[in-house]
Coordinates of C-alpha atoms and ligand atoms in Angstrom, one line a residue:
M1 CA 7.9 8.0 -4.6
N2 CA 11.5 6.9 -3.7
V3 CA 13.0 10.3 -3.0
H4 CA 10.0 10.7 -0.7
D5 CA 10.4 7.5 0.9
S6 CA 14.3 8.7 1.7
E7 CA 12.8 11.6 3.3
R8 CA 10.6 9.4 5.7
M9 CA 13.9 6.8 6.2
L10 CA 15.8 10.2 7.0
G11 CA 12.8 11.0 9.3
V12 CA 12.7 7.8 11.2
L13 CA 16.5 7.2 11.5
R14 CA 16.6 11.3 13.1
Q15 CA 13.8 9.6 15.5
A16 CA 16.5 6.9 16.3
G17 CA 19.2 9.4 17.3
Y18 CA 20.9 9.6 13.7
A19 CA 21.4 12.6 11.5
R20 CA 22.3 13.4 8.3
V21 CA 25.9 14.2 6.9
D22 CA 26.9 15.0 3.5
D23 CA 30.3 13.1 3.2
P24 CA 30.1 9.1 3.1
L25 CA 33.1 9.1 4.4
K26 CA 31.8 10.7 8.0
A27 CA 28.6 8.4 8.1
D28 CA 28.1 5.5 11.0
L29 CA 25.6 4.1 8.5
I30 CA 24.7 4.5 4.6
V31 CA 21.4 3.6 3.4
F32 CA 20.9 2.7 -0.5
N33 CA 17.6 3.4 -1.4
T34 CA 17.3 1.6 -4.8
C35 CA 15.0 1.5 -7.7
G36 CA 13.8 -1.8 -9.5
I37 CA 11.6 -0.5 -12.0
R38 CA 14.5 -0.7 -15.0
E39 CA 17.5 -2.9 -15.1
K40 CA 20.0 0.0 -15.5
A41 CA 18.9 1.8 -12.0
E42 CA 20.2 -2.0 -10.6
Q43 CA 23.6 -1.7 -12.8
K44 CA 24.3 1.6 -11.3
F45 CA 23.6 0.2 -7.6
Y46 CA 25.6 -2.5 -7.5
S47 CA 29.0 -0.5 -9.0
L48 CA 28.2 2.3 -6.2
L49 CA 27.5 -0.5 -3.4
G50 CA 31.0 -1.8 -4.2
R51 CA 32.7 1.4 -2.7
T52 CA 31.3 0.6 0.4
K53 CA 33.4 -2.7 1.0
T54 CA 36.6 -0.5 0.9
M55 CA 34.9 2.0 2.9
K56 CA 34.3 -0.4 5.7
R57 CA 37.4 -1.9 5.8
D58 CA 38.8 1.6 6.7
N59 CA 35.8 2.3 9.4
P60 CA 35.0 -0.8 10.7
G61 CA 32.1 0.8 12.5
L62 CA 29.9 1.8 9.7
K63 CA 27.0 -0.4 8.8
V64 CA 25.4 -0.5 4.9
A65 CA 21.6 -1.1 4.6
V66 CA 20.1 -1.6 1.2
A67 CA 16.6 -0.3 1.1
G68 CA 14.1 -0.1 -2.2
C69 CA 12.8 -2.0 -4.5
I70 CA 15.9 -3.7 -5.0
A71 CA 16.3 -5.1 -1.4
Q72 CA 12.4 -6.0 -1.5
Q73 CA 13.0 -8.0 -5.2
Q74 CA 16.4 -9.9 -4.0
G75 CA 16.0 -10.1 -0.2
A76 CA 18.8 -12.6 0.9
G77 CA 20.6 -12.1 -2.5
V78 CA 21.6 -8.6 -1.9
K79 CA 23.8 -10.2 0.8
E80 CA 25.0 -13.0 -1.1
R81 CA 26.4 -11.0 -3.5
A82 CA 27.5 -8.0 -1.3
P83 CA 28.5 -9.8 2.3
Y84 CA 29.2 -6.6 3.6
V85 CA 26.0 -5.6 3.3
D86 CA 24.4 -5.3 7.2
Y87 CA 20.4 -4.6 6.6
V88 CA 18.0 -5.4 3.4
I89 CA 15.1 -3.2 3.8
G90 CA 12.0 -3.8 1.3
P91 CA 9.7 -0.5 0.5
Q92 CA 6.9 -1.5 2.6
N93 CA 9.3 -1.8 5.7
I94 CA 10.8 1.8 5.8
D95 CA 9.2 2.7 9.1
R96 CA 11.6 -0.4 10.4
V97 CA 14.8 1.7 9.4
G98 CA 15.2 2.6 13.0
D99 CA 15.0 -1.3 14.4
A100 CA 16.9 -2.5 11.8
L101 CA 19.7 -0.7 13.4
L102 CA 19.5 -1.8 17.0
G103 CA 22.4 -4.5 16.5
R104 CA 20.6 -7.6 14.9
K105 CA 21.5 -7.9 11.5
G106 CA 18.9 -8.4 9.1
I107 CA 16.4 -8.6 6.6
F108 CA 13.5 -7.0 6.5
T109 CA 11.3 -8.0 3.5
G110 CA 7.8 -9.5 4.7
D111 CA 4.3 -7.7 3.8
N112 CA 3.7 -4.8 6.0
P113 CA 0.0 -3.5 5.9
E114 CA 0.3 -1.4 9.1
L115 CA 2.7 0.7 7.0
A116 CA -0.4 2.9 5.7
Q117 CA -1.8 3.3 9.3
K118 CA 1.5 4.8 10.7
D119 CA 2.4 8.5 10.6
L120 CA 6.0 8.3 9.9
P121 CA 8.0 11.5 10.5
A122 CA 9.7 12.8 7.4
E123 CA 12.9 14.9 7.0
R124 CA 11.6 17.0 3.6
D125 CA 13.8 18.8 1.5
G126 CA 13.0 22.7 1.3
Y127 CA 10.4 24.1 2.8
V128 CA 8.2 25.2 0.0
K129 CA 7.0 22.2 -1.4
A130 CA 6.0 18.6 0.3
W131 CA 5.3 15.1 -0.8
V132 CA 2.5 13.0 1.4
N133 CA 1.6 9.6 1.1
V134 CA -2.0 8.9 0.4
M135 CA -2.0 5.4 -0.8
Y136 CA 0.8 2.6 -0.8
G137 CA 1.6 -0.5 -3.5
C138 CA -0.5 -1.5 -6.7
N139 CA -3.2 -4.0 -7.3
N140 CA -3.0 -3.5 -11.1
F141 CA -0.1 -5.5 -12.5
C142 CA 0.7 -4.2 -15.7
S143 CA 2.5 -7.0 -17.2
Y144 CA 6.1 -5.2 -17.5
C145 CA 6.0 -3.9 -14.2
I146 CA 7.8 -5.2 -11.0
V147 CA 5.9 -2.0 -8.5
P148 CA 2.9 -4.7 -7.4
Y149 CA 5.8 -7.2 -6.3
T150 CA 7.9 -4.9 -4.5
R151 CA 5.5 -2.5 -3.0
G152 CA 3.2 -5.2 -2.3
R153 CA -0.6 -4.6 -2.7
E154 CA -2.9 -1.2 -2.5
R155 CA -3.6 0.1 0.6
S156 CA -4.8 3.6 1.4
R157 CA -3.7 5.9 4.3
P158 CA -6.8 7.0 6.5
A159 CA -8.0 10.5 5.5
D160 CA -7.3 11.9 8.8
N161 CA -3.9 11.0 9.1
I162 CA -3.4 12.7 5.6
L163 CA -5.3 15.8 6.6
S164 CA -3.5 16.2 9.8
E165 CA 0.0 16.0 8.3
I166 CA -1.3 18.1 5.8
K167 CA -2.6 20.6 8.5
G168 CA 0.8 20.2 10.2
L169 CA 3.1 20.9 7.1
A170 CA 0.7 24.3 6.4
A171 CA 1.5 25.6 10.1
E172 CA 5.2 25.0 9.1
G173 CA 5.1 27.4 6.1
F174 CA 4.9 24.7 3.1
K175 CA 3.0 26.1 0.5
E176 CA 2.3 23.0 -1.9
I177 CA 1.2 19.5 -1.5
T178 CA 1.8 16.5 -4.0
L179 CA -0.2 13.7 -2.8
L180 CA 1.7 10.4 -3.9
G181 CA 0.6 6.9 -4.6
Q182 CA 1.1 4.5 -7.2
N183 CA -2.7 5.0 -8.6
V184 CA -4.1 7.9 -6.5
N185 CA -7.4 7.8 -8.2
S186 CA -8.1 4.2 -6.6
Y187 CA -7.5 5.9 -3.2
R188 CA -10.2 4.6 -0.9
G189 CA -10.4 6.1 2.5
E190 CA -13.5 6.9 4.6
L191 CA -13.2 9.6 2.1
S192 CA -13.1 9.1 -1.9
F193 CA -10.3 10.9 -3.8
P194 CA -12.1 13.8 -4.8
E195 CA -13.3 14.5 -1.7
L196 CA -9.9 14.0 0.1
L197 CA -9.2 17.1 -2.3
R198 CA -12.0 19.0 -1.2
F199 CA -10.9 18.9 2.4
I200 CA -7.1 19.7 1.4
N201 CA -8.5 22.7 -0.7
D202 CA -9.8 24.1 2.7
I203 CA -6.5 24.0 4.6
E204 CA -5.3 27.4 5.2
G205 CA -2.0 28.7 4.1
I206 CA -1.5 25.5 1.5
E207 CA -1.8 27.1 -1.9
R208 CA -1.4 24.3 -4.5
I209 CA -2.5 20.8 -4.7
R210 CA -0.9 18.4 -6.8
F211 CA -0.8 14.5 -7.1
V212 CA 0.7 11.7 -8.8
T213 CA 0.2 9.3 -10.5
S214 CA -3.1 8.5 -12.0
H215 CA -4.4 5.4 -13.9
P216 CA -6.3 6.5 -17.3
K217 CA -8.6 3.2 -16.7
D218 CA -9.8 4.8 -13.5
L219 CA -9.6 8.6 -14.1
E220 CA -13.7 10.0 -13.8
E221 CA -15.7 12.4 -13.8
G222 CA -15.4 13.1 -10.3
L223 CA -12.0 13.8 -9.9
I224 CA -12.3 16.1 -13.5
M225 CA -14.8 18.1 -11.4
A226 CA -12.8 18.4 -8.3
M227 CA -9.8 19.6 -10.3
R228 CA -12.1 22.0 -12.6
D229 CA -14.2 23.6 -9.3
L230 CA -11.2 23.3 -6.5
E231 CA -8.9 26.4 -6.6
K232 CA -5.9 24.9 -5.2
V233 CA -6.1 21.9 -7.4
C234 CA -3.2 22.5 -9.7
E235 CA -4.1 22.3 -13.9
H236 CA -1.9 19.4 -14.6
I237 CA -2.3 15.5 -14.6
H238 CA 0.1 12.9 -15.3
L239 CA -1.5 10.1 -16.8
P240 CA 0.7 7.6 -18.5
I241 CA -0.4 6.1 -21.5
Q242 CA 2.4 3.8 -22.2
S243 CA 1.8 3.2 -25.9
G244 CA -0.4 4.2 -28.5
S245 CA -1.4 0.6 -30.3
D246 CA -4.2 -0.8 -28.6
R247 CA -2.7 -4.6 -29.2
V248 CA 0.3 -3.4 -27.1
L249 CA -2.1 -1.9 -24.4
K250 CA -3.8 -5.3 -23.9
H251 CA -0.7 -7.0 -24.0
M252 CA 0.5 -4.5 -21.5
N253 CA -2.7 -5.2 -19.3
R254 CA -3.8 -1.8 -19.1
K255 CA -7.4 -1.9 -19.7
Y256 CA -7.9 1.0 -21.8
T257 CA -8.1 1.3 -25.8
F258 CA -6.5 4.2 -27.1
D259 CA -9.5 5.9 -28.0
E260 CA -10.4 5.3 -24.6
Y261 CA -7.7 7.2 -23.4
L262 CA -8.3 9.9 -26.2
R263 CA -11.5 10.8 -24.9
K264 CA -10.7 11.4 -21.2
T265 CA -8.0 13.9 -22.7
E266 CA -10.5 15.6 -24.8
W267 CA -12.8 15.3 -21.5
L268 CA -10.0 17.2 -19.2
R269 CA -9.2 19.9 -21.5
K270 CA -12.7 20.5 -22.3
A271 CA -13.4 21.1 -18.5
I272 CA -10.1 22.6 -17.8
P273 CA -9.0 24.6 -20.4
D274 CA -5.2 25.5 -19.5
I275 CA -4.5 21.9 -18.4
A276 CA -1.0 20.6 -19.2
I277 CA -1.1 16.7 -19.7
T278 CA 2.3 14.7 -19.2
T279 CA 2.6 11.2 -20.0
D280 CA 4.8 8.2 -19.6
I281 CA 5.8 5.7 -22.6
I282 CA 7.6 2.5 -23.1
A283 CA 9.1 1.7 -26.5
G284 CA 9.9 -1.6 -27.7
F285 CA 7.3 -3.7 -25.6
P286 CA 7.9 -7.4 -26.4
G287 CA 6.1 -8.1 -29.7
E288 CA 6.0 -4.3 -30.3
T289 CA 5.7 -4.1 -34.3
G290 CA 6.7 -1.5 -36.5
D291 CA 3.1 -0.6 -37.0
D292 CA 2.6 -0.8 -33.1
H293 CA 5.1 1.9 -32.5
K294 CA 3.6 4.1 -35.5
A295 CA 0.9 4.1 -33.4
T296 CA 2.3 5.8 -30.3
V297 CA 4.2 8.4 -33.0
S298 CA 0.6 9.2 -34.2
A299 CA -0.7 9.1 -30.4
L300 CA 1.8 12.0 -29.7
K301 CA 1.1 13.8 -32.6
E302 CA -2.8 13.6 -31.7
I303 CA -2.4 14.5 -28.2
G304 CA 0.1 17.0 -28.1
F305 CA 1.4 16.0 -24.2
D306 CA 3.3 18.7 -22.6
G307 CA 6.1 16.7 -21.8
I308 CA 6.7 12.7 -21.6
Y309 CA 8.9 10.2 -19.7
A310 CA 9.8 7.7 -22.4
F311 CA 11.9 4.6 -21.9
K312 CA 13.1 1.3 -23.6
Y313 CA 11.0 -1.5 -22.0
S314 CA 13.4 -3.2 -19.7
I315 CA 12.7 -6.9 -18.7
R316 CA 11.9 -7.1 -15.2
P317 CA 12.0 -10.9 -12.9
M318 CA 8.8 -12.2 -12.1
T319 CA 6.6 -10.2 -14.7
R320 CA 4.4 -11.5 -17.0
A321 CA 6.3 -9.5 -20.0
A322 CA 9.7 -11.0 -19.2
E323 CA 8.1 -14.6 -20.4
M324 CA 6.4 -13.4 -23.4
D325 CA 7.7 -13.8 -27.0
G326 CA 9.2 -11.3 -29.1
H327 CA 11.5 -9.5 -27.2
L328 CA 13.3 -7.0 -29.2
P329 CA 17.0 -6.1 -29.7
D330 CA 18.3 -3.3 -28.2
E331 CA 18.8 -1.4 -31.5
V332 CA 15.5 -1.5 -32.4
K333 CA 14.1 -0.5 -28.8
S334 CA 16.8 2.4 -28.9
E335 CA 15.9 3.7 -32.3
R336 CA 12.3 3.9 -31.6
L337 CA 12.8 5.6 -28.3
L338 CA 15.0 8.2 -30.0
E339 CA 12.1 8.9 -32.7
I340 CA 9.9 9.2 -29.6
L341 CA 12.0 11.7 -27.6
S342 CA 12.7 13.7 -30.7
L343 CA 9.0 14.2 -31.8
Q344 CA 8.0 15.4 -28.2
D345 CA 11.1 17.5 -28.0
Q346 CA 9.8 19.6 -30.9
I347 CA 6.1 19.0 -29.4
T348 CA 7.1 20.2 -25.9
G349 CA 9.2 23.4 -27.2
A350 CA 6.0 24.7 -29.5
R351 CA 3.8 24.3 -26.6
N352 CA 6.1 26.2 -24.3
K353 CA 6.5 28.9 -26.9
A354 CA 3.3 28.8 -27.0
L355 CA 3.3 30.6 -23.6
Q356 CA 5.3 33.6 -24.3
D357 CA 4.0 36.9 -23.8
T358 CA 1.3 35.0 -21.5
I359 CA 1.2 35.8 -17.4
Q360 CA 1.6 32.9 -15.4
E361 CA 1.4 32.2 -11.5
V362 CA 4.7 30.9 -10.3
L363 CA 5.7 29.3 -7.0
V364 CA 9.2 30.3 -6.3
E365 CA 11.2 27.2 -4.9
G366 CA 15.0 28.7 -4.9
P367 CA 17.8 29.4 -6.8
S368 CA 17.9 28.1 -10.3
E369 CA 20.7 25.0 -10.7
S370 CA 21.7 26.2 -13.9
D371 CA 22.2 29.7 -12.9
P372 CA 22.1 30.5 -9.5
E373 CA 21.5 34.2 -9.9
K374 CA 18.3 33.6 -11.4
M375 CA 15.4 32.2 -9.1
T376 CA 13.2 29.0 -10.4
G377 CA 9.8 28.1 -9.4
R378 CA 6.5 26.3 -11.3
T379 CA 3.4 27.1 -13.1
R380 CA 0.0 25.7 -11.9
T381 CA 0.8 23.6 -15.1
N382 CA 4.0 22.3 -13.9
K383 CA 6.5 23.9 -15.9
I384 CA 9.6 25.2 -14.9
V385 CA 10.1 29.0 -14.9
N386 CA 13.4 30.5 -14.3
I387 CA 13.0 34.2 -13.3
L388 CA 15.5 37.0 -14.0
P389 CA 17.4 38.5 -11.2
S390 CA 15.1 40.7 -9.3
H391 CA 15.5 41.9 -5.5
H392 CA 12.1 41.0 -4.2
V393 CA 11.9 37.1 -5.3
V394 CA 12.5 35.3 -2.7
S395 CA 11.4 31.1 -2.2
G396 CA 7.8 30.7 -1.3
M397 CA 6.4 33.4 -2.9
L398 CA 3.4 33.2 -5.2
L399 CA 4.4 35.7 -7.9
K400 CA 3.1 36.8 -11.1
V401 CA 5.5 36.1 -14.3
R402 CA 5.7 37.5 -17.5
I403 CA 7.0 34.7 -20.3
L404 CA 9.5 35.9 -22.3
K405 CA 11.0 32.8 -23.7
G406 CA 9.5 29.2 -23.9
Q407 CA 12.2 26.6 -24.6
R408 CA 12.4 23.2 -25.0
H409 CA 12.7 22.1 -21.3
S410 CA 12.0 25.5 -19.2
L411 CA 10.4 29.0 -19.4
E412 CA 12.3 32.2 -18.6
G413 CA 10.2 35.0 -17.4
V414 CA 10.5 38.6 -15.4
A415 CA 8.5 39.1 -12.0
I416 CA 5.6 41.6 -12.2
N417 CA 4.5 41.8 -8.7
G418 CA 3.5 39.5 -5.6
L419 CA 0.1 38.0 -6.2
Ligands
SAH1 N1 1.8 3.7 -11.5 C1 2.0 4.5 -12.3 C2 3.9 4.4 -12.6 C3 4.7 3.9 -11.7 S1 6.4 3.2 -12.6 C4 1.7 4.5 -13.4 O1 1.0 2.9 -13.7 O2 1.4 5.3 -14.1 C5 6.6 4.3 -13.7 C6 6.7 4.2 -15.1 O3 7.9 3.3 -15.2 C7 5.8 3.5 -15.8 O4 4.6 4.6 -16.0 C8 6.3 3.1 -17.0 O5 6.1 3.8 -18.2 C9 7.6 2.9 -16.5 N2 8.2 1.4 -16.3 C10 7.4 0.4 -15.9 N3 8.0 -0.5 -15.9 C11 9.1 -0.9 -16.7 C12 9.7 -1.7 -17.5 N4 9.8 -2.5 -17.3 N5 10.7 -1.0 -18.5 C13 10.2 0.2 -19.0 N6 9.8 1.1 -18.1 C14 9.1 0.8 -17.1
SF4_2 FE1 3.3 -0.6 -12.4 FE2 0.8 -0.4 -13.9 FE3 1.0 -0.4 -10.8 FE4 1.6 1.6 -12.5 S1 -0.5 0.7 -12.1 S2 2.8 0.5 -10.6 S3 2.9 0.4 -14.0 S4 1.5 -2.3 -12.0

């Protein structure tokens, strides 16, 4: 979501006459797009921000803007802490990054319901995959989470705007679309989310459709059937469970039990046999007992996710969990996180290994970062595949790939031919 917000801000800035430079020393404007989901990101940001103070001394024309969730959360506080900051722009005001530069020093952190109605330009990275916003904000107020406070209320983007943007992307040659929202299955436009998927499925040129994130409480039959029936909708769902303990889930205000979650994964696997299911876990939520943690460990074993993002619970201002009793020492959180991550490493490794000798459809994205001799892409189930060197493999191609090796974090394969 944040990476795409940056693409949108780059688009808005280009319209305002700016162009992107690779070297911050050459910039007239530096925009920090910050994440506030955990405290660590915040610490990193402030240490980077400090460097711009001396840059400004050497280049008095330089302007510094702080955007994103930290900007929203701290508002004028950012300027108090770092007076050399010129602009503070919250995530609901990314459309105003151009106005912000018209000379007035300012703080843009107000509620901005019009954002969802606007078609912001975007300067996207690459030309194979594109992110497209379908909804902004969140109404769920999970007790640990800052997003509803920083990104504001849930607002859906009109279906016509989404569809015309995707048609434009298809015309430009993009092959894969990822629909973005904090909770895409609570999309409420003139169309329901499954209906929206149906219309996108009919857009010529688009080969794959993905969406993030889905909230387990709202995952319903309509979406599962759309995933089963629409050939372009990929067999992958990111469905954050957060914890395997009903007691913790209740305190988190997630509105489902472990059993309800489990039943939904069974339903998904029955309807879409090859589906990959990934999730998010929070280790060491306030009041989490050893038994609660064990429940999470056994949930991981029982469900067998294809991948997880797991993090230590991080205290966030304004949230209800911040006020709860039973905050755990960092060592306990670290220990639990480590156990979760090493167990999942084995599970992911085994699931990837099971793909050896299968043939997968891969959309080629570009040279692999770890080995530029190889091209890299993803399966429909969103697994990274590094493809052994072959002259006919280029970005944007859909290939049949025979998987030779299934490793912990990626697969390796050889192209058979174009599809
Ligand atoms: N809307 C999405 C998630 C957005 S935040 C959803 O509900 O699934 C992405 C992930 O960050 C969450 O799933 C959660 O696991 C993690 N997260 C959010 N707040 C956190 C906190 N205070 N400490 C640790 N992890 C957190
Ligand atoms: Fe945060 Fe919960 Fe909303 Fe996700 S659904 S953004 S975790 S409040």
